[in-house]
mmCIF file of N, CA and C in Angstrom:
data_model
loop_
_atom_site.group_PDB
_atom_site.id
_atom_site.type_symbol
_atom_site.label_atom_id
_atom_site.label_comp_id
_atom_site.label_asym_id
_atom_site.label_seq_id
_atom_site.Cartn_x
_atom_site.Cartn_y
_atom_site.Cartn_z
ATOM 1 N N MET A 1 14.191 33.540 -0.002
ATOM 2 C CA MET A 1 14.105 33.238 -1.063
ATOM 3 C C MET A 1 15.259 33.221 -2.106
ATOM 4 N N PHE A 2 16.344 34.438 -1.594
ATOM 5 C CA PHE A 2 17.686 34.184 -1.900
ATOM 6 C C PHE A 2 18.782 33.798 -0.971
ATOM 7 N N ARG A 3 19.873 33.069 -1.591
ATOM 8 C CA ARG A 3 20.822 32.785 -0.746
ATOM 9 C C ARG A 3 22.051 33.374 -1.193
ATOM 10 N N ARG A 4 22.738 33.693 -0.416
ATOM 11 C CA ARG A 4 24.368 33.845 -0.960
ATOM 12 C C ARG A 4 25.477 32.820 -0.813
ATOM 13 N N VAL A 5 25.970 32.555 -1.967
ATOM 14 C CA VAL A 5 26.779 31.483 -2.051
ATOM 15 C C VAL A 5 28.133 32.094 -2.480
ATOM 16 N N ALA A 6 29.311 31.788 -1.721
ATOM 17 C CA ALA A 6 30.435 31.893 -2.093
ATOM 18 C C ALA A 6 30.711 31.313 -3.296
ATOM 19 N N VAL A 7 31.552 32.220 -3.994
ATOM 20 C CA VAL A 7 32.187 31.257 -5.466
ATOM 21 C C VAL A 7 33.334 32.039 -5.546
ATOM 22 N N HIS A 8 34.637 31.382 -5.303
ATOM 23 C CA HIS A 8 35.850 31.815 -5.615
ATOM 24 C C HIS A 8 36.115 33.216 -5.267
ATOM 25 N N ASN A 9 36.180 33.577 -4.214
ATOM 26 C CA ASN A 9 35.974 34.931 -3.603
ATOM 27 C C ASN A 9 34.872 35.879 -3.835
ATOM 28 N N ARG A 10 33.799 35.337 -4.846
ATOM 29 C CA ARG A 10 33.006 36.417 -5.434
ATOM 30 C C ARG A 10 31.876 36.013 -4.657
ATOM 31 N N VAL A 11 30.480 36.729 -4.637
ATOM 32 C CA VAL A 11 29.354 36.581 -4.176
ATOM 33 C C VAL A 11 28.342 36.005 -5.106
ATOM 34 N N ALA A 12 27.915 34.985 -5.129
ATOM 35 C CA ALA A 12 26.732 34.914 -6.011
ATOM 36 C C ALA A 12 25.555 34.440 -5.415
ATOM 37 N N ILE A 13 24.103 34.880 -6.005
ATOM 38 C CA ILE A 13 23.202 34.692 -5.728
ATOM 39 C C ILE A 13 22.487 33.510 -6.141
ATOM 40 N N ARG A 14 22.157 32.230 -5.273
ATOM 41 C CA ARG A 14 21.535 31.339 -5.810
ATOM 42 C C ARG A 14 20.015 31.351 -5.757
ATOM 43 N N PHE A 15 19.001 31.421 -6.732
ATOM 44 C CA PHE A 15 17.755 31.367 -6.761
ATOM 45 C C PHE A 15 17.156 29.826 -6.372
ATOM 46 N N LYS A 16 16.474 29.885 -5.338
ATOM 47 C CA LYS A 16 15.489 29.079 -5.144
ATOM 48 C C LYS A 16 14.248 29.020 -5.805
ATOM 49 N N SER A 17 13.806 27.629 -6.034
ATOM 50 C CA SER A 17 12.241 27.971 -6.901
ATOM 51 C C SER A 17 11.064 28.485 -6.340
ATOM 52 N N ALA A 18 10.362 28.986 -6.911
ATOM 53 C CA ALA A 18 9.054 29.687 -6.472
ATOM 54 C C ALA A 18 8.310 28.905 -5.525
ATOM 55 N N THR A 19 8.251 27.620 -5.820
ATOM 56 C CA THR A 19 7.621 26.934 -4.796
ATOM 57 C C THR A 19 8.186 26.470 -3.572
ATOM 58 N N GLY A 20 9.403 27.247 -3.586
ATOM 59 C CA GLY A 20 10.413 26.846 -2.042
ATOM 60 C C GLY A 20 11.027 25.377 -2.261
ATOM 61 N N LEU A 21 10.658 24.758 -3.380
ATOM 62 C CA LEU A 21 11.808 23.476 -3.455
ATOM 63 C C LEU A 21 12.428 23.522 -4.471
ATOM 64 N N THR A 22 13.661 22.377 -4.128
ATOM 65 C CA THR A 22 14.339 22.063 -5.342
ATOM 66 C C THR A 22 13.810 20.952 -6.411
ATOM 67 N N LYS A 23 14.320 20.787 -7.544
ATOM 68 C CA LYS A 23 13.695 19.601 -8.262
ATOM 69 C C LYS A 23 13.837 17.930 -7.545
ATOM 70 N N PRO A 24 15.129 17.953 -6.974
ATOM 71 C CA PRO A 24 14.928 16.475 -6.274
ATOM 72 C C PRO A 24 13.917 16.448 -4.766
ATOM 73 N N GLU A 25 13.666 17.467 -4.620
ATOM 74 C CA GLU A 25 12.914 17.835 -3.289
ATOM 75 C C GLU A 25 11.373 17.759 -3.983
ATOM 76 N N LEU A 26 11.277 18.130 -5.231
ATOM 77 C CA LEU A 26 9.658 17.899 -5.925
ATOM 78 C C LEU A 26 9.619 16.356 -6.390
ATOM 79 N N SER A 27 10.543 16.074 -6.709
ATOM 80 C CA SER A 27 10.404 14.517 -7.132
ATOM 81 C C SER A 27 9.815 13.545 -6.457
ATOM 82 N N ALA A 28 10.284 13.989 -4.940
ATOM 83 C CA ALA A 28 10.208 13.009 -3.690
ATOM 84 C C ALA A 28 8.576 13.287 -3.290
ATOM 85 N N ASN A 29 8.133 14.444 -3.612
ATOM 86 C CA ASN A 29 6.578 14.942 -3.260
ATOM 87 C C ASN A 29 5.627 13.841 -4.084
ATOM 88 N N PRO A 30 4.836 13.575 -3.553
ATOM 89 C CA PRO A 30 3.938 12.806 -4.116
ATOM 90 C C PRO A 30 2.879 13.544 -4.905
ATOM 91 N N ILE A 31 2.937 15.038 -4.616
ATOM 92 C CA ILE A 31 2.026 16.149 -5.432
ATOM 93 C C ILE A 31 2.384 16.036 -6.879
ATOM 94 N N VAL A 32 3.600 15.698 -7.285
ATOM 95 C CA VAL A 32 4.115 15.900 -8.520
ATOM 96 C C VAL A 32 3.635 14.569 -9.588
ATOM 97 N N GLN A 33 3.211 13.895 -8.976
ATOM 98 C CA GLN A 33 2.479 12.627 -9.907
ATOM 99 C C GLN A 33 1.274 13.136 -10.449
ATOM 100 N N GLN A 34 1.084 12.527 -11.732
ATOM 101 C CA GLN A 34 0.133 12.948 -12.922
ATOM 102 C C GLN A 34 -1.351 12.872 -12.162
ATOM 103 N N ALA A 35 -1.531 11.671 -11.275
ATOM 104 C CA ALA A 35 -2.809 11.800 -10.556
ATOM 105 C C ALA A 35 -2.495 10.711 -9.575
ATOM 106 N N PRO A 36 -3.658 10.916 -8.395
ATOM 107 C CA PRO A 36 -3.204 9.782 -7.129
ATOM 108 C C PRO A 36 -2.922 8.371 -7.794
ATOM 109 N N ASN A 37 -3.732 7.810 -8.718
ATOM 110 C CA ASN A 37 -3.424 6.624 -8.948
ATOM 111 C C ASN A 37 -2.565 6.414 -10.323
ATOM 112 N N ARG A 38 -1.988 7.304 -10.471
ATOM 113 C CA ARG A 38 -1.275 7.170 -11.934
ATOM 114 C C ARG A 38 0.178 8.152 -11.800
ATOM 115 N N SER A 39 1.233 7.472 -11.975
ATOM 116 C CA SER A 39 2.332 8.300 -11.773
ATOM 117 C C SER A 39 2.856 8.866 -13.060
ATOM 118 N N GLU A 40 3.345 8.154 -14.269
ATOM 119 C CA GLU A 40 3.463 8.319 -15.489
ATOM 120 C C GLU A 40 2.435 9.375 -16.166
ATOM 121 N N THR A 41 2.826 9.704 -17.124
ATOM 122 C CA THR A 41 2.053 10.711 -18.400
ATOM 123 C C THR A 41 1.321 9.834 -18.905
ATOM 124 N N TRP A 42 0.382 10.738 -19.437
ATOM 125 C CA TRP A 42 -0.745 9.944 -20.281
ATOM 126 C C TRP A 42 -0.448 9.428 -21.474
ATOM 127 N N SER A 43 0.167 10.341 -22.378
ATOM 128 C CA SER A 43 0.929 10.388 -23.617
ATOM 129 C C SER A 43 2.341 10.678 -23.770
ATOM 130 N N LYS A 44 3.171 10.242 -24.754
ATOM 131 C CA LYS A 44 4.501 10.342 -25.020
ATOM 132 C C LYS A 44 5.064 11.876 -25.109
ATOM 133 N N SER A 45 3.819 12.528 -25.775
ATOM 134 C CA SER A 45 4.175 14.125 -25.894
ATOM 135 C C SER A 45 3.909 15.139 -24.892
ATOM 136 N N GLN A 46 3.409 14.334 -23.786
ATOM 137 C CA GLN A 46 2.922 15.183 -22.430
ATOM 138 C C GLN A 46 4.054 15.221 -21.714
ATOM 139 N N GLU A 47 4.486 16.641 -20.986
ATOM 140 C CA GLU A 47 5.246 16.508 -19.925
ATOM 141 C C GLU A 47 4.802 16.388 -18.752
ATOM 142 N N SER A 48 5.623 15.907 -17.699
ATOM 143 C CA SER A 48 5.252 15.241 -16.655
ATOM 144 C C SER A 48 4.720 16.725 -15.673
ATOM 145 N N ARG A 49 3.960 16.584 -14.658
ATOM 146 C CA ARG A 49 3.739 17.729 -13.604
ATOM 147 C C ARG A 49 5.387 17.899 -13.180
ATOM 148 N N LEU A 50 6.124 17.383 -12.841
ATOM 149 C CA LEU A 50 7.305 18.001 -12.099
ATOM 150 C C LEU A 50 8.144 18.577 -12.809
ATOM 151 N N ASN A 51 8.263 18.222 -14.600
ATOM 152 C CA ASN A 51 8.866 19.285 -15.291
ATOM 153 C C ASN A 51 8.103 20.675 -15.469
ATOM 154 N N ILE A 52 6.987 20.619 -15.463
ATOM 155 C CA ILE A 52 6.218 21.758 -15.702
ATOM 156 C C ILE A 52 6.372 22.465 -14.581
ATOM 157 N N ILE A 53 6.264 21.965 -13.558
ATOM 158 C CA ILE A 53 6.413 22.515 -12.022
ATOM 159 C C ILE A 53 7.795 23.305 -11.850
ATOM 160 N N SER A 54 8.646 22.655 -12.453
ATOM 161 C CA SER A 54 10.061 22.740 -12.300
ATOM 162 C C SER A 54 10.188 23.872 -13.477
ATOM 163 N N LYS A 55 9.702 24.177 -14.778
ATOM 164 C CA LYS A 55 10.198 25.155 -15.466
ATOM 165 C C LYS A 55 9.441 26.056 -15.591
ATOM 166 N N PHE A 56 8.128 26.129 -14.938
ATOM 167 C CA PHE A 56 7.488 27.331 -15.130
ATOM 168 C C PHE A 56 7.229 27.627 -13.596
ATOM 169 N N ALA A 57 7.972 27.641 -12.521
ATOM 170 C CA ALA A 57 7.782 27.727 -11.181
ATOM 171 C C ALA A 57 6.962 29.232 -11.018
ATOM 172 N N TYR A 58 7.218 30.058 -11.693
ATOM 173 C CA TYR A 58 6.729 31.357 -11.371
ATOM 174 C C TYR A 58 5.043 31.212 -11.583
ATOM 175 N N ARG A 59 4.180 30.377 -12.105
ATOM 176 C CA ARG A 59 3.166 29.996 -12.289
ATOM 177 C C ARG A 59 2.589 29.546 -10.783
ATOM 178 N N PHE A 60 3.720 29.055 -10.257
ATOM 179 C CA PHE A 60 2.898 28.416 -8.988
ATOM 180 C C PHE A 60 3.204 28.837 -7.566
ATOM 181 N N ILE A 61 3.673 30.517 -7.869
ATOM 182 C CA ILE A 61 4.142 31.322 -6.602
ATOM 183 C C ILE A 61 2.738 31.484 -5.756
ATOM 184 N N GLN A 62 3.169 31.335 -4.459
ATOM 185 C CA GLN A 62 1.950 31.588 -3.621
ATOM 186 C C GLN A 62 0.751 30.544 -3.746
ATOM 187 N N LYS A 63 0.754 29.439 -4.499
ATOM 188 C CA LYS A 63 -0.122 28.591 -4.707
ATOM 189 C C LYS A 63 0.314 27.098 -3.738
ATOM 190 N N ASP A 64 -0.815 26.787 -3.147
ATOM 191 C CA ASP A 64 -0.591 25.664 -2.054
ATOM 192 C C ASP A 64 -0.794 24.355 -3.119
ATOM 193 N N LEU A 65 0.225 23.484 -3.476
ATOM 194 C CA LEU A 65 0.051 22.298 -4.644
ATOM 195 C C LEU A 65 -0.676 21.630 -3.724
ATOM 196 N N ASP A 66 -1.217 21.328 -2.582
ATOM 197 C CA ASP A 66 -1.959 20.618 -1.771
ATOM 198 C C ASP A 66 -3.431 20.872 -2.423
ATOM 199 N N GLN A 67 -3.716 22.217 -2.874
ATOM 200 C CA GLN A 67 -5.136 22.388 -3.142
ATOM 201 C C GLN A 67 -5.446 22.832 -4.793
ATOM 202 N N GLN A 68 -4.433 22.282 -5.344
ATOM 203 C CA GLN A 68 -4.651 22.235 -6.906
ATOM 204 C C GLN A 68 -5.429 20.987 -7.274
ATOM 205 N N PRO A 69 -5.988 21.085 -8.178
ATOM 206 C CA PRO A 69 -7.279 19.503 -8.612
ATOM 207 C C PRO A 69 -6.032 18.426 -9.011
ATOM 208 N N ARG A 70 -6.435 17.587 -8.670
ATOM 209 C CA ARG A 70 -5.642 16.191 -9.246
ATOM 210 C C ARG A 70 -6.678 14.986 -9.267
ATOM 211 N N ALA A 71 -7.206 15.057 -10.617
ATOM 212 C CA ALA A 71 -8.249 14.024 -10.486
ATOM 213 C C ALA A 71 -7.394 12.624 -10.554
ATOM 214 N N HIS A 72 -8.370 11.624 -10.497
ATOM 215 C CA HIS A 72 -7.911 10.248 -10.820
ATOM 216 C C HIS A 72 -7.891 9.778 -12.140
ATOM 217 N N SER A 73 -7.178 9.192 -12.363
ATOM 218 C CA SER A 73 -6.902 8.754 -14.050
ATOM 219 C C SER A 73 -8.063 7.646 -14.331
ATOM 220 N N ALA A 74 -8.792 7.634 -15.369
ATOM 221 C CA ALA A 74 -9.972 7.011 -15.658
ATOM 222 C C ALA A 74 -9.682 5.777 -16.380
ATOM 223 N N MET A 75 -8.406 5.790 -16.795
ATOM 224 C CA MET A 75 -7.775 4.854 -17.591
ATOM 225 C C MET A 75 -8.180 3.365 -16.886
ATOM 226 N N GLU A 76 -7.722 3.434 -15.665
ATOM 227 C CA GLU A 76 -8.006 2.123 -14.904
ATOM 228 C C GLU A 76 -9.314 1.807 -14.759
ATOM 229 N N LEU A 77 -10.394 2.431 -14.577
ATOM 230 C CA LEU A 77 -11.822 2.326 -14.391
ATOM 231 C C LEU A 77 -12.322 1.721 -15.836
ATOM 232 N N ILE A 78 -11.744 2.450 -16.757
ATOM 233 C CA ILE A 78 -12.413 2.086 -18.253
ATOM 234 C C ILE A 78 -12.090 0.672 -18.749
ATOM 235 N N SER A 79 -10.511 0.226 -18.248
ATOM 236 C CA SER A 79 -9.951 -1.183 -18.317
ATOM 237 C C SER A 79 -10.723 -2.192 -17.561
ATOM 238 N N LYS A 80 -11.443 -1.906 -16.424
ATOM 239 C CA LYS A 80 -12.360 -2.778 -15.444
ATOM 240 C C LYS A 80 -13.694 -3.046 -16.348
ATOM 241 N N GLN A 81 -14.148 -2.160 -17.181
ATOM 242 C CA GLN A 81 -15.462 -2.506 -17.897
ATOM 243 C C GLN A 81 -15.300 -3.501 -18.859
ATOM 244 N N PRO A 82 -16.622 -4.475 -18.674
ATOM 245 C CA PRO A 82 -16.376 -5.613 -19.569
ATOM 246 C C PRO A 82 -16.800 -5.001 -21.220
ATOM 247 N N VAL A 83 -16.129 -6.131 -21.980
ATOM 248 C CA VAL A 83 -16.518 -6.044 -23.266
ATOM 249 C C VAL A 83 -17.967 -5.947 -23.681
ATOM 250 N N ARG A 84 -18.317 -4.888 -24.549
ATOM 251 C CA ARG A 84 -20.120 -5.063 -24.721
ATOM 252 C C ARG A 84 -20.299 -6.127 -25.949
ATOM 253 N N TYR A 85 -21.045 -7.156 -25.954
ATOM 254 C CA TYR A 85 -20.921 -7.829 -27.224
ATOM 255 C C TYR A 85 -22.647 -7.513 -27.824
ATOM 256 N N LEU A 86 -22.180 -7.416 -28.716
ATOM 257 C CA LEU A 86 -23.641 -7.252 -29.911
ATOM 258 C C LEU A 86 -24.111 -8.712 -30.298
ATOM 259 N N SER A 87 -25.516 -8.976 -30.251
ATOM 260 C CA SER A 87 -25.868 -10.228 -30.768
ATOM 261 C C SER A 87 -25.954 -9.888 -32.220
ATOM 262 N N HIS A 88 -26.095 -11.015 -32.990
ATOM 263 C CA HIS A 88 -26.132 -11.255 -34.563
ATOM 264 C C HIS A 88 -27.372 -10.552 -35.066
ATOM 265 N N SER A 89 -28.202 -10.536 -34.496
ATOM 266 C CA SER A 89 -29.388 -9.278 -34.867
ATOM 267 C C SER A 89 -29.128 -8.023 -34.885
ATOM 268 N N GLU A 90 -28.123 -7.542 -33.943
ATOM 269 C CA GLU A 90 -28.083 -6.164 -33.668
ATOM 270 C C GLU A 90 -27.093 -5.835 -35.002
ATOM 271 N N GLY A 91 -26.224 -6.513 -35.791
ATOM 272 C CA GLY A 91 -25.695 -5.969 -36.703
ATOM 273 C C GLY A 91 -24.181 -6.235 -36.644
ATOM 274 N N ASN A 92 -23.410 -5.572 -37.451
ATOM 275 C CA ASN A 92 -21.806 -5.532 -37.290
ATOM 276 C C ASN A 92 -21.364 -4.246 -36.779
ATOM 277 N N ILE A 93 -22.205 -3.259 -36.592
ATOM 278 C CA ILE A 93 -21.789 -2.083 -36.114
ATOM 279 C C ILE A 93 -22.076 -1.643 -34.693
ATOM 280 N N ALA A 94 -21.185 -1.166 -34.029
ATOM 281 C CA ALA A 94 -21.920 -0.822 -32.647
ATOM 282 C C ALA A 94 -21.789 0.756 -32.705
ATOM 283 N N VAL A 95 -22.630 1.389 -31.907
ATOM 284 C CA VAL A 95 -22.998 2.733 -31.744
ATOM 285 C C VAL A 95 -22.516 3.187 -30.513
ATOM 286 N N CYS A 96 -21.977 3.986 -30.188
ATOM 287 C CA CYS A 96 -21.308 4.633 -28.876
ATOM 288 C C CYS A 96 -21.571 6.032 -28.830
ATOM 289 N N ASP A 97 -22.033 6.597 -27.828
ATOM 290 C CA ASP A 97 -22.318 7.857 -27.461
ATOM 291 C C ASP A 97 -21.993 8.437 -26.150
ATOM 292 N N GLY A 98 -21.272 7.654 -25.329
ATOM 293 C CA GLY A 98 -21.346 7.794 -24.033
ATOM 294 C C GLY A 98 -21.857 8.476 -23.260
ATOM 295 N N ASN A 99 -23.244 8.405 -23.729
ATOM 296 C CA ASN A 99 -24.588 8.744 -23.136
ATOM 297 C C ASN A 99 -24.758 7.870 -21.884
ATOM 298 N N LYS A 100 -24.715 8.257 -20.668
ATOM 299 C CA LYS A 100 -25.276 7.329 -19.304
ATOM 300 C C LYS A 100 -26.718 7.539 -19.023
ATOM 301 N N GLY A 101 -27.553 7.383 -19.619
ATOM 302 C CA GLY A 101 -29.015 7.362 -19.081
ATOM 303 C C GLY A 101 -29.280 8.627 -19.748
ATOM 304 N N SER A 102 -30.068 9.599 -18.716
ATOM 305 C CA SER A 102 -30.750 10.498 -19.606
ATOM 306 C C SER A 102 -30.160 12.151 -19.147
ATOM 307 N N THR A 103 -29.031 11.798 -18.858
ATOM 308 C CA THR A 103 -28.045 13.016 -18.169
ATOM 309 C C THR A 103 -27.525 13.885 -19.722
ATOM 310 N N LEU A 104 -27.537 13.315 -20.762
ATOM 311 C CA LEU A 104 -27.177 13.916 -21.920
ATOM 312 C C LEU A 104 -26.108 14.682 -22.207
ATOM 313 N N GLN A 105 -25.221 13.842 -21.117
ATOM 314 C CA GLN A 105 -23.481 14.304 -21.537
ATOM 315 C C GLN A 105 -23.190 13.123 -21.942
ATOM 316 N N GLY A 106 -22.154 13.018 -22.891
ATOM 317 C CA GLY A 106 -21.240 12.194 -23.467
ATOM 318 C C GLY A 106 -20.526 12.658 -24.871
ATOM 319 N N HIS A 107 -20.614 12.232 -25.649
ATOM 320 C CA HIS A 107 -19.613 12.476 -26.640
ATOM 321 C C HIS A 107 -20.239 12.449 -27.945
ATOM 322 N N PRO A 108 -19.618 12.748 -29.101
ATOM 323 C CA PRO A 108 -20.607 12.473 -30.451
ATOM 324 C C PRO A 108 -20.675 11.182 -30.708
ATOM 325 N N LYS A 109 -21.763 10.994 -31.388
ATOM 326 C CA LYS A 109 -22.114 9.469 -31.969
ATOM 327 C C LYS A 109 -21.018 8.643 -32.653
ATOM 328 N N VAL A 110 -20.264 7.602 -32.142
ATOM 329 C CA VAL A 110 -19.474 7.083 -33.055
ATOM 330 C C VAL A 110 -19.872 5.610 -33.424
ATOM 331 N N PHE A 111 -19.835 5.252 -34.913
ATOM 332 C CA PHE A 111 -19.834 4.042 -35.239
ATOM 333 C C PHE A 111 -18.860 3.079 -35.491
ATOM 334 N N ILE A 112 -18.809 1.945 -35.022
ATOM 335 C CA ILE A 112 -17.553 1.099 -34.411
ATOM 336 C C ILE A 112 -17.884 -0.010 -35.575
ATOM 337 N N ASN A 113 -16.967 -0.633 -36.117
ATOM 338 C CA ASN A 113 -16.849 -1.721 -37.122
ATOM 339 C C ASN A 113 -16.763 -2.619 -36.172
ATOM 340 N N LEU A 114 -17.335 -3.942 -36.296
ATOM 341 C CA LEU A 114 -16.959 -5.003 -35.564
ATOM 342 C C LEU A 114 -16.972 -6.286 -36.439
ATOM 343 N N ASP A 115 -16.474 -6.306 -37.587
ATOM 344 C CA ASP A 115 -16.042 -7.560 -38.293
ATOM 345 C C ASP A 115 -14.989 -8.204 -37.917
ATOM 346 N N LYS A 116 -13.769 -7.545 -37.179
ATOM 347 C CA LYS A 116 -12.467 -8.332 -36.710
ATOM 348 C C LYS A 116 -13.045 -8.908 -35.331
ATOM 349 N N PRO A 117 -12.424 -10.226 -35.374
ATOM 350 C CA PRO A 117 -12.456 -11.061 -33.962
ATOM 351 C C PRO A 117 -11.713 -10.271 -32.739
ATOM 352 N N VAL A 118 -11.831 -8.997 -32.832
ATOM 353 C CA VAL A 118 -11.173 -8.630 -31.191
ATOM 354 C C VAL A 118 -11.945 -7.392 -30.794
ATOM 355 N N ALA A 119 -11.795 -7.014 -29.521
ATOM 356 C CA ALA A 119 -12.417 -6.059 -29.239
ATOM 357 C C ALA A 119 -12.281 -4.757 -29.811
ATOM 358 N N SER A 120 -13.252 -3.987 -30.320
ATOM 359 C CA SER A 120 -12.943 -2.840 -30.753
ATOM 360 C C SER A 120 -13.502 -1.605 -30.169
ATOM 361 N N THR A 121 -12.536 -0.481 -29.581
ATOM 362 C CA THR A 121 -12.323 0.635 -28.697
ATOM 363 C C THR A 121 -12.986 1.714 -29.231
ATOM 364 N N CYS A 122 -13.944 2.432 -28.237
ATOM 365 C CA CYS A 122 -14.535 3.697 -29.049
ATOM 366 C C CYS A 122 -13.273 4.867 -28.541
ATOM 367 N N GLY A 123 -12.975 5.396 -29.736
ATOM 368 C CA GLY A 123 -11.824 6.627 -29.594
ATOM 369 C C GLY A 123 -12.281 7.625 -28.354
ATOM 370 N N TYR A 124 -13.412 7.942 -28.146
ATOM 371 C CA TYR A 124 -14.004 9.024 -27.358
ATOM 372 C C TYR A 124 -13.639 8.460 -25.777
ATOM 373 N N CYS A 125 -14.432 7.522 -25.820
ATOM 374 C CA CYS A 125 -14.330 6.896 -24.050
ATOM 375 C C CYS A 125 -13.921 5.866 -23.695
ATOM 376 N N GLY A 126 -13.382 5.032 -24.655
ATOM 377 C CA GLY A 126 -12.657 3.715 -24.348
ATOM 378 C C GLY A 126 -13.366 2.512 -23.967
ATOM 379 N N LEU A 127 -14.618 2.597 -24.350
ATOM 380 C CA LEU A 127 -15.441 1.394 -24.028
ATOM 381 C C LEU A 127 -15.241 0.399 -25.221
ATOM 382 N N ARG A 128 -15.304 -1.181 -24.812
ATOM 383 C CA ARG A 128 -14.973 -1.937 -25.938
ATOM 384 C C ARG A 128 -16.554 -2.600 -26.431
ATOM 385 N N TYR A 129 -16.216 -2.764 -27.646
ATOM 386 C CA TYR A 129 -17.445 -3.495 -28.151
ATOM 387 C C TYR A 129 -16.954 -4.740 -28.891
ATOM 388 N N ALA A 130 -17.893 -5.755 -28.973
ATOM 389 C CA ALA A 130 -17.046 -6.916 -30.061
ATOM 390 C C ALA A 130 -18.548 -7.827 -30.511
ATOM 391 N N LYS A 131 -18.641 -8.875 -31.122
ATOM 392 C CA LYS A 131 -19.703 -9.610 -31.739
ATOM 393 C C LYS A 131 -19.809 -10.586 -30.965
ATOM 394 N N GLU A 132 -21.109 -11.070 -30.720
ATOM 395 C CA GLU A 132 -21.472 -12.155 -29.778
ATOM 396 C C GLU A 132 -20.524 -13.330 -30.117
ATOM 397 N N GLU A 133 -20.630 -13.484 -31.652
ATOM 398 C CA GLU A 133 -19.945 -14.685 -32.206
ATOM 399 C C GLU A 133 -18.394 -14.813 -31.781
ATOM 400 N N HIS A 134 -17.573 -13.595 -31.532
ATOM 401 C CA HIS A 134 -16.231 -13.680 -31.094
ATOM 402 C C HIS A 134 -15.807 -14.016 -29.897
ATOM 403 N N LYS A 135 -17.088 -13.839 -29.014
ATOM 404 C CA LYS A 135 -16.789 -13.972 -27.451
ATOM 405 C C LYS A 135 -15.932 -15.246 -27.298
ATOM 406 N N HIS A 136 -16.009 -16.195 -27.841
ATOM 407 C CA HIS A 136 -14.799 -17.312 -27.259
ATOM 408 C C HIS A 136 -13.410 -16.898 -27.498
ATOM 409 N N LEU A 137 -13.614 -16.057 -28.751
ATOM 410 C CA LEU A 137 -11.822 -15.791 -28.877
ATOM 411 C C LEU A 137 -11.129 -14.594 -28.458
ATOM 412 N N ILE A 138 -12.391 -13.874 -27.906
ATOM 413 C CA ILE A 138 -11.733 -12.596 -27.075
ATOM 414 C C ILE A 138 -11.418 -13.019 -25.690
ATOM 415 N N GLU A 139 -12.408 -13.980 -25.254
ATOM 416 C CA GLU A 139 -12.178 -14.316 -23.650
ATOM 417 C C GLU A 139 -11.348 -15.110 -23.683
ATOM 418 N N GLY A 140 -10.739 -15.706 -24.557
ATOM 419 C CA GLY A 140 -9.656 -16.992 -24.580
ATOM 420 C C GLY A 140 -8.219 -16.006 -24.469
ATOM 421 N N GLU A 141 -8.531 -14.866 -25.261
ATOM 422 C CA GLU A 141 -7.282 -14.098 -25.200
ATOM 423 C C GLU A 141 -6.551 -13.431 -23.722
ATOM 424 N N LYS A 142 -7.936 -13.242 -23.066
ATOM 425 C CA LYS A 142 -7.542 -12.791 -21.564
ATOM 426 C C LYS A 142 -7.126 -13.776 -20.472
ATOM 427 N N SER A 143 -7.176 -14.709 -20.734
ATOM 428 C CA SER A 143 -6.736 -16.115 -19.674
ATOM 429 C C SER A 143 -5.335 -16.394 -20.242
#
């Protein structure tokens, strides 16, 4: 864990990180990616796993980083979900609660205004909603 390094006829001790890897070695390791399917951070204010592991190495002493949870990013999966179109009879407001069936797991109910001719996104789960009459405008933007 400690190495002796000669510095101008004096002996200095250089400390290796608690994970046993230097920062360049860590950056080449795929374990420091945010998720297996995403390399960059989710938001600008979030620190990368590489910086956290380097800065707070003492938290990772005797921890096998391969065994730490690394969930897949759901952003890619949500972007593949089609836009949910509401007919004229359903009104101008979509209701999203994130509930998938009878599991009773989701998020608080959100009312989304669909007056604009764009797909509006739920702030909790990222599902997109639009009015059926704006479908040609929205589908035209994608291609």
